């Protein structure tokens, strides 16, 4: 052996030593991991998944189907067996010939398997193909069940897909080629970094594993998020009222107040200047107010929908009128805040209060006869569990809400981020939208149950009437001029359900806009991006499907179209208003104090 040979081997020895050191570090971190994992909250089974009744019904229905129509099920089983055996034989045949290459791959494209080794390495390609064959077989088995009702079938389809997604080979280190290759390339450093990321997430959430989606150190509210200049001009125990500083010499006489959902924080409407709906509205010459809701704790146990309407909406509307010296305002409600705005308008109709000149609804459900994708979590098994949890704690913890919405897009919001953070050891991105998504809020116990039972489950507002402040209000009582914006791929507020609710309202002046994209991206879609288009159709007497089929497609954001509609409802131009007045002194600069509460 020459000196050159020894020198060539030295780096290898160093690499092995580095790998051993990293693996030793992994052992140390594992002990720390086991310690913190024991600190997590105990979550009731009713909040972990559907009741066993669903699976019992599914199994019974499958057995019934097998007895009544065995030929169909046997055909599908044989098809699955045939594909699996053929796949195995083809892979073995190539190996027998000494060819280290995968067999023909006719499985559908799936972005989870984007790494090249899924296509080029025979071992990983075999695993991928067989997983996708198995997944298709599970989906087919669910579709073969014809004796479940449509809602049960929808739930079975959803939860079986969750199981299939959970056991994807990408989610496990031994069957994730990208993670294994990176671990080898970095001598195990990626695994150490991944464990450190996991432990940091567990410690930050008291033992609950919540994947950090965005770099929390990259953003500070008021500095690089929620930066539109303004001030808190009113505060009570429910909300802070923020008035934004004008950027034009003249403004429309009728002010605009925006009610964001209290399920999340308001700054989704004011992320960065270039995608801030609030800043854009100010720049169009509107006097803009926004409600920043309190993040409730257990002390808000008895806070109800009536409290949100009386001490939230009606109070905010009154304060805006006083500050601006006007008799009428224009109002916007987003998601659940739009639902509650509709309840408020119906109550105001009963009270002969005409102080809202027009209303705009963003991704709002008022008719819950079809609850869309989120409906899988709105049956009694889950809602009973939520009711028990809030009775004990006094509030619906943001942990449960965040987890529910994340599971509606589990590959994008749970498994994908977990793979990058925990297996690849990558730091979370500096992404403003994901930062906001992780900044959740709690819901008061009483209000949460009223919303889930009375609106989501019983659909009272669109049927027999919903009780608010001693009155029974109905959807037909909403009679102000209105504009509604729904989103085509919205997984929280299905656009067809939103459309149905709008058609049932009593207003004679109605405009409906369908934006491309989803619950957030379809709304936060500034004109400068020139990204998502939108549909319009003045005929609201059509079914949702016929409305879309005959609608006009427009390129670009719906914001300018809404501006044209809203400006006609906003009166003449007057001298721009600075935040507050003598009776409403500046209490704090925007974005206020409530938004900072964790």
Coordinates of C-alpha atoms in Angstrom, one line a residue:
X1 CA 0.0 0.0 0.0
X2 CA 1.5 3.3 -1.1
X3 CA 1.4 6.7 0.7
X4 CA -1.0 8.0 -1.9
X5 CA -3.4 5.1 -1.1
X6 CA -3.3 6.0 2.6
X7 CA -3.9 9.7 1.8
X8 CA -6.9 8.8 -0.4
X9 CA -8.4 6.7 2.4
X10 CA -8.0 9.5 5.0
X11 CA -11.1 11.5 4.0
X12 CA -13.1 8.3 4.1
X13 CA -12.0 7.7 7.7
X14 CA -12.8 11.3 8.6
X15 CA -16.3 10.9 7.0
X16 CA -16.9 7.7 9.0
X17 CA -15.9 9.5 12.2
X18 CA -18.2 12.4 11.4
X19 CA -21.0 10.0 10.7
X20 CA -20.5 8.2 14.0
X21 CA -20.4 11.5 15.9
X22 CA -23.7 12.5 14.3
X23 CA -25.3 9.2 15.1
X24 CA -24.1 9.6 18.7
X25 CA -25.7 13.0 18.7
X26 CA -28.9 11.4 17.4
X27 CA -28.9 9.1 20.4
X28 CA -28.6 12.0 22.8
X29 CA -31.4 13.9 21.1
X30 CA -33.6 10.9 21.1
X31 CA -33.5 10.8 24.9
X32 CA -34.5 14.5 24.9
X33 CA -37.2 13.7 22.4
X34 CA -38.7 10.9 24.5
X35 CA -38.8 13.2 27.5
X36 CA -40.7 16.1 25.8
X37 CA -43.1 13.8 24.0
X38 CA -44.5 12.7 27.4
X39 CA -45.6 16.2 28.1
X40 CA -48.2 16.5 25.4
X41 CA -51.9 17.0 26.1
X42 CA -54.2 14.0 26.2
X43 CA -56.6 14.4 23.3
X44 CA -60.0 12.7 23.6
X45 CA -60.6 9.9 21.0
X46 CA -63.7 11.8 19.7
X47 CA -61.3 14.6 18.5
X48 CA -58.8 12.2 17.0
X49 CA -61.1 10.7 14.3
X50 CA -64.6 9.6 13.4
X51 CA -66.5 7.3 15.7
X52 CA -66.2 3.5 15.3
X53 CA -69.8 3.6 14.0
X54 CA -68.6 4.9 10.6
X55 CA -66.2 2.0 10.2
X56 CA -68.7 -0.6 11.4
X57 CA -71.3 0.7 8.9
X58 CA -68.6 0.6 6.1
X59 CA -67.6 -2.9 7.0
X60 CA -71.2 -4.0 7.2
X61 CA -72.0 -2.4 3.9
X62 CA -69.0 -3.9 2.2
X63 CA -70.0 -7.4 3.4
X64 CA -73.5 -6.8 2.2
X65 CA -72.2 -5.7 -1.2
X66 CA -70.0 -8.8 -1.3
X67 CA -73.0 -11.1 -0.7
X68 CA -75.3 -9.3 -3.1
X69 CA -72.8 -8.6 -5.9
X70 CA -69.8 -10.8 -5.4
X71 CA -68.8 -10.7 -9.1
X72 CA -68.0 -7.0 -9.0
X73 CA -65.9 -7.2 -5.9
X74 CA -64.0 -10.3 -7.0
X75 CA -63.3 -8.7 -10.4
X76 CA -61.8 -5.7 -8.6
X77 CA -59.8 -7.9 -6.2
X78 CA -58.4 -10.0 -9.1
X79 CA -57.5 -6.8 -11.0
X80 CA -55.5 -5.6 -8.0
X81 CA -53.9 -9.0 -7.5
X82 CA -53.1 -9.2 -11.2
X83 CA -51.4 -5.7 -11.3
X84 CA -49.4 -6.5 -8.1
X85 CA -48.1 -9.9 -9.4
X86 CA -47.3 -8.4 -12.8
X87 CA -45.4 -5.6 -11.2
X88 CA -43.4 -8.1 -9.0
X89 CA -42.7 -10.4 -12.0
X90 CA -41.5 -7.5 -14.2
X91 CA -39.2 -6.2 -11.4
X92 CA -37.8 -9.7 -10.8
X93 CA -37.3 -10.4 -14.5
X94 CA -35.1 -7.3 -14.9
X95 CA -33.1 -8.2 -11.8
X96 CA -32.6 -11.8 -13.1
X97 CA -31.1 -10.3 -16.3
X98 CA -28.7 -8.3 -14.2
X99 CA -30.4 -5.0 -15.1
X100 CA -30.6 -2.6 -12.1
X101 CA -33.5 -0.6 -13.6
X102 CA -37.2 -0.3 -12.8
X103 CA -39.9 -2.0 -14.8
X104 CA -42.4 0.0 -16.9
X105 CA -44.1 2.6 -14.7
X106 CA -47.6 3.5 -15.7
X107 CA -48.7 4.9 -12.3
X108 CA -50.0 8.5 -12.2
X109 CA -47.8 11.4 -11.5
X110 CA -47.7 12.4 -7.9
X111 CA -45.6 15.3 -6.6
X112 CA -44.8 13.5 -3.4
X113 CA -42.6 11.3 -5.6
X114 CA -40.8 14.0 -7.4
X115 CA -37.2 12.9 -6.4
X116 CA -35.5 11.2 -9.3
X117 CA -34.7 8.0 -7.3
X118 CA -38.4 7.2 -7.2
X119 CA -38.2 6.7 -11.0
X120 CA -34.6 5.4 -11.5
X121 CA -33.9 3.2 -8.5
X122 CA -35.6 -0.2 -8.8
X123 CA -36.1 -0.6 -5.1
X124 CA -37.7 2.7 -4.5
X125 CA -39.6 2.6 -7.8
X126 CA -41.0 -0.8 -6.7
X127 CA -42.2 0.6 -3.4
X128 CA -43.7 3.7 -5.0
X129 CA -45.6 1.7 -7.7
X130 CA -46.9 -0.8 -5.2
X131 CA -48.1 2.0 -2.8
X132 CA -50.0 3.7 -5.6
X133 CA -51.5 0.4 -6.6
X134 CA -52.6 -0.2 -3.0
X135 CA -53.9 3.3 -2.7
X136 CA -56.0 2.9 -5.9
X137 CA -57.4 -0.4 -4.5
X138 CA -58.5 1.2 -1.3
X139 CA -60.2 4.0 -3.2
X140 CA -61.9 1.4 -5.4
X141 CA -63.1 -0.6 -2.4
X142 CA -64.7 2.6 -1.0
X143 CA -66.4 3.4 -4.3
X144 CA -67.7 -0.2 -4.5
X145 CA -69.9 0.4 -1.4
X146 CA -73.3 1.5 -2.7
X147 CA -75.4 1.1 0.5
X148 CA -74.1 4.0 2.5
X149 CA -75.9 7.4 2.3
X150 CA -74.0 10.2 0.5
X151 CA -72.7 11.9 3.7
X152 CA -71.4 8.7 5.1
X153 CA -69.8 7.8 1.8
X154 CA -68.2 11.3 1.7
X155 CA -66.8 10.8 5.2
X156 CA -65.5 7.2 4.5
X157 CA -63.9 8.5 1.3
X158 CA -62.2 11.3 3.2
X159 CA -60.9 9.3 6.2
X160 CA -59.8 6.3 4.1
X161 CA -57.8 8.7 2.0
X162 CA -56.3 10.2 5.2
X163 CA -55.1 6.7 6.2
X164 CA -53.6 6.1 2.7
X165 CA -51.8 9.4 2.8
X166 CA -50.5 8.7 6.3
X167 CA -48.8 5.5 5.2
X168 CA -47.1 6.9 2.1
X169 CA -43.5 5.7 1.9
X170 CA -42.4 9.3 1.7
X171 CA -43.4 9.7 5.3
X172 CA -40.9 7.1 6.6
X173 CA -37.1 7.5 6.6
X174 CA -36.2 3.9 5.4
X175 CA -38.4 4.3 2.4
X176 CA -37.6 8.0 1.5
X177 CA -34.7 8.1 -0.9
X178 CA -34.3 11.8 -0.7
X179 CA -33.9 11.7 3.1
X180 CA -31.6 8.7 3.0
X181 CA -29.4 10.3 0.2
X182 CA -29.1 13.6 2.1
X183 CA -28.3 11.8 5.3
X184 CA -25.4 9.9 3.6
X185 CA -24.3 13.0 1.8
X186 CA -24.1 15.1 5.0
X187 CA -22.7 12.2 7.2
X188 CA -25.9 12.3 9.2
X189 CA -26.1 16.0 9.9
X190 CA -29.5 16.3 8.2
X191 CA -30.9 13.8 10.6
X192 CA -29.5 15.7 13.6
X193 CA -30.9 18.9 12.3
X194 CA -34.3 17.2 11.7
X195 CA -34.4 15.8 15.2
X196 CA -33.5 19.3 16.6
X197 CA -36.3 20.8 14.5
X198 CA -38.8 18.2 15.9
X199 CA -37.7 18.7 19.5
X200 CA -38.0 22.5 19.1
X201 CA -41.5 22.1 17.8
X202 CA -42.5 19.8 20.6
X203 CA -41.0 22.1 23.3
X204 CA -42.6 25.2 21.7
X205 CA -46.0 23.5 22.0
X206 CA -45.7 21.8 25.4
X207 CA -45.3 18.3 24.0
X208 CA -47.8 18.6 21.1
X209 CA -46.2 17.9 17.7
X210 CA -47.2 20.9 15.6
X211 CA -45.0 21.3 12.5
X212 CA -43.6 24.9 12.2
X213 CA -44.6 26.0 8.7
X214 CA -42.7 29.3 8.6
X215 CA -39.7 30.9 10.1
X216 CA -41.1 32.6 13.2
X217 CA -38.0 34.8 13.5
X218 CA -38.4 36.2 10.0
X219 CA -41.5 38.3 10.8
X220 CA -42.6 40.9 13.3
X221 CA -46.0 42.4 13.3
X222 CA -45.9 46.1 12.6
X223 CA -42.4 45.9 11.1
X224 CA -42.6 43.6 8.1
X225 CA -46.2 42.3 8.4
X226 CA -49.3 44.4 9.1
X227 CA -47.5 47.6 8.3
X228 CA -50.2 49.7 6.8
X229 CA -50.2 53.0 8.9
X230 CA -53.1 53.4 11.2
X231 CA -54.2 53.5 14.8
X232 CA -56.4 51.8 17.4
X233 CA -59.2 54.3 18.0
X234 CA -61.6 52.2 20.1
X235 CA -61.2 49.1 22.3
X236 CA -63.5 46.9 24.4
X237 CA -63.3 43.4 25.7
X238 CA -64.3 41.9 22.3
X239 CA -62.3 43.9 19.7
X240 CA -60.0 46.7 18.9
X241 CA -61.1 49.1 16.1
X242 CA -58.2 50.2 13.8
X243 CA -58.6 53.2 11.5
X244 CA -56.0 53.5 8.7
X245 CA -54.3 56.7 7.7
X246 CA -55.4 58.1 4.3
X247 CA -53.0 58.1 1.3
X248 CA -55.2 60.4 -0.8
X249 CA -56.3 64.0 -0.3
X250 CA -59.9 63.1 -0.8
X251 CA -61.8 60.0 0.4
X252 CA -65.3 58.6 -0.2
X253 CA -67.8 59.9 2.3
X254 CA -69.1 56.5 3.3
X255 CA -66.4 54.6 5.3
X256 CA -65.6 51.0 4.9
X257 CA -65.4 48.6 7.9
X258 CA -63.9 45.1 7.5
X259 CA -64.9 42.2 9.9
X260 CA -62.3 39.5 9.5
X261 CA -62.9 36.0 11.0
X262 CA -62.0 35.6 14.6
X263 CA -60.9 32.0 13.9
X264 CA -57.7 33.7 12.7
X265 CA -56.0 37.1 13.0
X266 CA -57.0 40.0 10.8
X267 CA -53.6 40.6 9.2
X268 CA -54.2 38.1 6.5
X269 CA -55.7 41.2 4.9
X270 CA -52.5 43.2 5.6
X271 CA -49.5 40.9 5.1
X272 CA -47.1 42.8 3.0
X273 CA -47.7 46.1 1.2
X274 CA -47.8 44.5 -2.2
X275 CA -50.5 42.0 -1.3
X276 CA -52.4 44.0 1.4
X277 CA -56.1 44.3 0.6
X278 CA -56.3 47.0 3.4
X279 CA -53.6 49.1 1.9
X280 CA -55.0 48.8 -1.6
X281 CA -58.5 49.9 -0.4
X282 CA -56.9 52.9 1.4
X283 CA -55.1 53.8 -1.8
X284 CA -58.4 53.7 -3.7
X285 CA -59.7 56.5 -1.5
X286 CA -61.7 54.6 1.1
X287 CA -61.6 55.4 4.8
X288 CA -60.9 51.9 6.1
X289 CA -61.5 50.4 9.5
X290 CA -60.8 46.9 10.5
X291 CA -61.9 44.9 13.6
X292 CA -59.1 43.1 15.4
X293 CA -60.8 40.5 17.6
X294 CA -59.5 39.5 21.0
X295 CA -57.9 36.1 21.4
X296 CA -60.2 34.7 24.0
X297 CA -59.1 32.6 27.0
X298 CA -61.2 30.6 29.4
X299 CA -62.7 33.8 30.9
X300 CA -64.7 34.2 27.7
X301 CA -66.5 30.9 28.4
X302 CA -70.1 32.4 28.2
X303 CA -69.4 34.8 25.3
X304 CA -72.0 34.0 22.7
X305 CA -72.9 34.8 19.1
X306 CA -75.2 37.5 20.5
X307 CA -72.2 39.0 22.3
X308 CA -70.2 39.1 19.1
X309 CA -73.1 40.8 17.3
X310 CA -74.1 43.3 20.0
X311 CA -70.7 44.1 21.5
X312 CA -68.8 43.5 18.4
X313 CA -70.5 44.3 15.1
X314 CA -73.2 46.8 16.3
X315 CA -70.7 48.6 18.6
X316 CA -68.1 48.8 15.8
X317 CA -70.6 50.1 13.3
X318 CA -71.8 52.8 15.8
X319 CA -68.2 53.9 16.6
X320 CA -67.3 54.2 12.9
X321 CA -70.4 56.3 12.2
X322 CA -69.5 58.6 15.2
X323 CA -65.8 59.0 14.2
X324 CA -66.7 59.8 10.5
X325 CA -69.8 61.8 11.3
X326 CA -72.0 59.8 8.9
X327 CA -75.3 57.9 9.1
X328 CA -74.3 54.9 7.0
X329 CA -71.2 52.7 6.5
X330 CA -70.3 49.9 4.1
X331 CA -69.3 46.6 5.7
X332 CA -67.3 43.5 4.7
X333 CA -67.4 40.1 6.4
X334 CA -64.8 37.4 5.7
X335 CA -65.7 33.7 6.3
X336 CA -67.4 33.2 9.7
X337 CA -67.3 37.0 10.1
X338 CA -69.4 37.1 6.9
X339 CA -71.8 34.6 8.3
X340 CA -72.1 36.7 11.5
X341 CA -72.4 39.9 9.4
X342 CA -75.4 38.4 7.7
X343 CA -77.0 37.6 11.1
X344 CA -76.3 41.2 12.2
X345 CA -77.9 42.6 9.1
X346 CA -81.0 40.4 9.6
X347 CA -81.2 41.6 13.2
X348 CA -80.9 45.2 12.1
X349 CA -83.7 44.7 9.6
X350 CA -85.9 43.5 12.5
X351 CA -84.9 46.6 14.5
X352 CA -85.4 48.9 11.5
X353 CA -81.7 50.0 11.6
X354 CA -80.6 51.1 8.2
X355 CA -77.1 52.3 9.0
X356 CA -75.4 49.7 6.8
X357 CA -75.5 50.9 3.2
X358 CA -74.0 47.8 1.5
X359 CA -72.4 44.5 2.5
X360 CA -69.7 42.5 0.9
X361 CA -69.2 38.8 1.8
X362 CA -65.9 37.1 1.3
X363 CA -66.0 33.2 1.1
X364 CA -69.1 33.2 3.3
X365 CA -71.5 30.4 4.1
X366 CA -75.0 31.3 5.2
X367 CA -76.7 28.2 3.9
X368 CA -75.2 25.0 5.4
X369 CA -77.3 22.4 3.6
X370 CA -74.1 21.4 1.8
X371 CA -71.1 22.0 4.1
X372 CA -68.4 21.0 1.6
X373 CA -65.1 19.4 2.4
X374 CA -65.1 20.6 6.0
X375 CA -68.4 18.8 6.6
X376 CA -66.6 15.6 7.4
X377 CA -65.7 17.1 10.7
X378 CA -69.3 18.4 11.5
X379 CA -71.1 15.2 12.4
X380 CA -72.1 14.5 16.0
X381 CA -69.1 12.3 16.7
X382 CA -66.7 15.3 16.3
X383 CA -69.1 18.0 17.5
X384 CA -69.9 16.0 20.6
X385 CA -66.2 15.8 21.3
X386 CA -65.7 19.5 20.8
X387 CA -68.6 20.3 23.1
X388 CA -67.1 18.1 25.8
X389 CA -63.7 19.7 25.4
X390 CA -65.0 23.3 25.6
X391 CA -67.2 22.6 28.6
X392 CA -64.1 21.5 30.4
X393 CA -61.7 24.2 29.2
X394 CA -64.0 27.2 28.6
X395 CA -62.8 27.7 25.0
X396 CA -62.0 25.8 21.8
X397 CA -58.2 25.9 21.8
X398 CA -56.6 27.0 18.5
X399 CA -54.7 23.7 18.5
X400 CA -57.9 21.8 17.5
X401 CA -59.0 24.3 14.9
X402 CA -55.6 24.5 13.3
X403 CA -55.2 20.7 13.2
X404 CA -58.7 20.3 11.6
X405 CA -58.0 22.7 8.8
X406 CA -54.5 21.3 8.2
X407 CA -55.9 17.8 7.8
X408 CA -58.1 19.1 5.0
X409 CA -54.8 19.6 3.1
X410 CA -52.6 17.1 5.0
X411 CA -50.0 16.5 2.4
X412 CA -49.4 20.2 2.0
X413 CA -49.7 21.3 5.6
X414 CA -48.6 18.3 7.6
X415 CA -46.7 15.5 5.9
X416 CA -44.8 17.6 3.4
X417 CA -43.6 20.2 5.9
X418 CA -42.8 17.4 8.4
X419 CA -40.6 15.6 5.8
X420 CA -38.7 18.8 5.0
X421 CA -38.2 19.8 8.6
X422 CA -37.7 16.4 10.4
X423 CA -36.2 14.1 7.7
X424 CA -34.3 16.6 5.6
X425 CA -33.4 18.9 8.5
X426 CA -34.3 22.0 6.6
X427 CA -35.3 25.3 8.3
X428 CA -38.9 26.4 7.7
X429 CA -39.2 29.1 5.0
X430 CA -39.8 32.8 5.5
X431 CA -43.3 32.7 4.1
X432 CA -45.7 35.3 5.3
X433 CA -48.9 33.4 4.5
X434 CA -47.7 30.3 6.4
X435 CA -46.6 32.4 9.3
X436 CA -50.1 33.8 9.6
X437 CA -51.5 30.3 9.2
X438 CA -49.6 29.2 12.3
X439 CA -50.7 32.2 14.4
X440 CA -54.0 30.8 15.5
X441 CA -56.7 32.0 17.9
X442 CA -59.1 30.4 20.4
X443 CA -62.9 30.5 20.3
X444 CA -65.2 31.0 23.3
X445 CA -66.9 27.9 24.4
X446 CA -70.5 29.0 24.1
X447 CA -70.1 30.8 20.8
X448 CA -68.3 27.7 19.3
X449 CA -71.1 25.4 20.2
X450 CA -73.8 27.8 19.0
X451 CA -72.0 28.1 15.7
X452 CA -71.4 24.4 15.2
X453 CA -74.9 23.2 16.4
X454 CA -77.2 26.0 15.3
X455 CA -75.6 27.1 12.0
X456 CA -73.4 24.3 10.7
X457 CA -75.5 21.3 11.8
X458 CA -79.0 22.5 12.0
X459 CA -78.8 25.2 9.3
X460 CA -81.2 27.3 11.2
X461 CA -80.4 30.7 9.6
X462 CA -81.4 29.3 6.2
X463 CA -84.4 27.4 7.5
X464 CA -86.5 27.9 10.7
X465 CA -84.5 30.9 11.9
X466 CA -81.6 31.5 14.3
X467 CA -82.0 33.2 17.7
X468 CA -80.0 36.3 18.2
X469 CA -80.5 38.8 21.1
X470 CA -84.1 37.7 21.7
X471 CA -85.1 37.8 18.0
X472 CA -85.3 35.0 15.4
X473 CA -83.5 36.0 12.3
X474 CA -83.6 34.4 8.8
X475 CA -81.6 34.6 5.7
X476 CA -84.4 36.4 3.8
X477 CA -84.1 39.3 6.3
X478 CA -80.8 40.4 4.6
X479 CA -82.0 43.1 2.3
X480 CA -79.1 45.6 1.8
X481 CA -77.3 45.8 -1.5
X482 CA -74.7 43.1 -1.5
X483 CA -71.7 41.7 -3.3
X484 CA -70.4 38.2 -2.6
X485 CA -67.0 36.8 -3.6
X486 CA -66.5 33.1 -3.4
X487 CA -63.5 31.0 -4.5
X488 CA -63.6 28.1 -7.0
X489 CA -61.4 25.6 -5.1
X490 CA -62.3 26.7 -1.6
X491 CA -62.1 23.7 0.8
X492 CA -63.6 25.5 3.8
X493 CA -66.5 27.5 2.3
X494 CA -67.6 25.7 -0.9
X495 CA -68.5 28.3 -3.5
X496 CA -71.7 26.5 -4.6
X497 CA -72.9 26.7 -1.0
X498 CA -71.9 30.3 -0.8
X499 CA -73.8 31.0 -4.0
X500 CA -76.9 29.2 -2.7
X501 CA -77.0 31.3 0.5
X502 CA -76.7 34.5 -1.5
X503 CA -79.6 33.6 -3.7
X504 CA -81.8 33.1 -0.6
X505 CA -81.1 36.5 0.7
X506 CA -83.8 39.2 0.4
X507 CA -81.7 41.8 -1.3
X508 CA -82.8 43.1 -4.7
X509 CA -79.3 44.3 -5.5
X510 CA -77.0 41.3 -5.6
X511 CA -73.6 40.8 -7.3
X512 CA -71.8 37.4 -7.2
X513 CA -68.2 37.0 -8.2
X514 CA -66.4 33.7 -8.4
X515 CA -62.6 34.0 -8.0
X516 CA -60.2 31.3 -9.1
X517 CA -58.1 29.5 -6.5
X518 CA -58.9 28.8 -2.8
X519 CA -60.1 30.3 0.5
X520 CA -57.1 32.6 1.0
X521 CA -55.3 32.9 -2.4
X522 CA -58.6 33.6 -4.2
X523 CA -59.2 36.6 -1.9
X524 CA -55.6 37.9 -1.4
X525 CA -55.1 38.3 -5.1
X526 CA -53.8 41.8 -5.8
X527 CA -54.1 43.2 -9.4
X528 CA -50.4 43.6 -9.6
X529 CA -49.8 39.8 -9.5
X530 CA -52.0 39.2 -12.6
X531 CA -52.5 35.7 -11.3
X532 CA -56.0 34.4 -10.8
X533 CA -59.0 35.3 -12.9
X534 CA -62.7 35.5 -11.9
X535 CA -66.2 34.8 -13.2
X536 CA -69.3 37.0 -13.3
X537 CA -72.9 36.4 -14.3
X538 CA -75.8 38.7 -13.4
X539 CA -78.4 35.9 -13.5
X540 CA -78.6 34.5 -9.9
X541 CA -81.7 32.5 -10.7
X542 CA -79.6 29.7 -12.1
X543 CA -78.2 26.6 -10.4
X544 CA -74.6 27.0 -9.3
X545 CA -73.4 24.8 -12.2
X546 CA -75.5 26.6 -14.8
X547 CA -74.4 30.0 -13.4
X548 CA -70.7 29.0 -13.9
X549 CA -71.3 27.4 -17.3
X550 CA -72.8 30.7 -18.6
X551 CA -70.6 33.1 -16.7
X552 CA -68.1 35.5 -18.3
X553 CA -64.5 34.7 -17.5
X554 CA -62.2 37.7 -16.7
X555 CA -58.5 37.7 -16.5
X556 CA -56.8 39.1 -13.3
X557 CA -58.0 40.1 -9.9
X558 CA -61.6 40.8 -8.9
X559 CA -60.4 43.7 -6.7
X560 CA -60.9 46.5 -9.4
X561 CA -64.4 45.1 -10.2
X562 CA -65.3 45.3 -6.5
X563 CA -63.9 48.8 -6.4
X564 CA -66.2 49.8 -9.2
X565 CA -69.2 48.3 -7.4
X566 CA -68.3 49.7 -3.9
X567 CA -67.5 53.2 -5.1
X568 CA -71.0 53.6 -6.4
X569 CA -72.2 52.8 -2.8
X570 CA -69.7 55.2 -1.1
X571 CA -71.1 58.7 -1.8
X572 CA -69.2 61.8 -2.8
X573 CA -65.5 62.6 -2.1
X574 CA -64.7 64.6 1.1
X575 CA -61.5 65.7 2.8
X576 CA -59.4 62.8 4.0
X577 CA -59.8 61.8 7.6
X578 CA -57.0 61.2 10.1
X579 CA -57.5 58.3 12.6
X580 CA -59.7 59.1 15.6
X581 CA -61.3 62.3 16.9
X582 CA -61.7 64.0 20.3
X583 CA -63.9 61.2 21.7
X584 CA -61.8 58.5 20.1
X585 CA -58.1 59.3 20.9
X586 CA -55.3 57.1 19.5
X587 CA -54.9 54.2 21.9
X588 CA -52.0 52.4 20.0
X589 CA -50.5 52.4 16.6
X590 CA -51.7 49.7 14.1
X591 CA -51.7 46.7 14.2
X592 CA -52.8 47.2 17.8
X593 CA -52.4 45.0 20.9
X594 CA -55.0 42.2 20.6
X595 CA -53.3 40.8 17.5
X596 CA -50.1 40.2 19.5
X597 CA -51.8 37.8 21.9
X598 CA -50.6 34.2 21.7

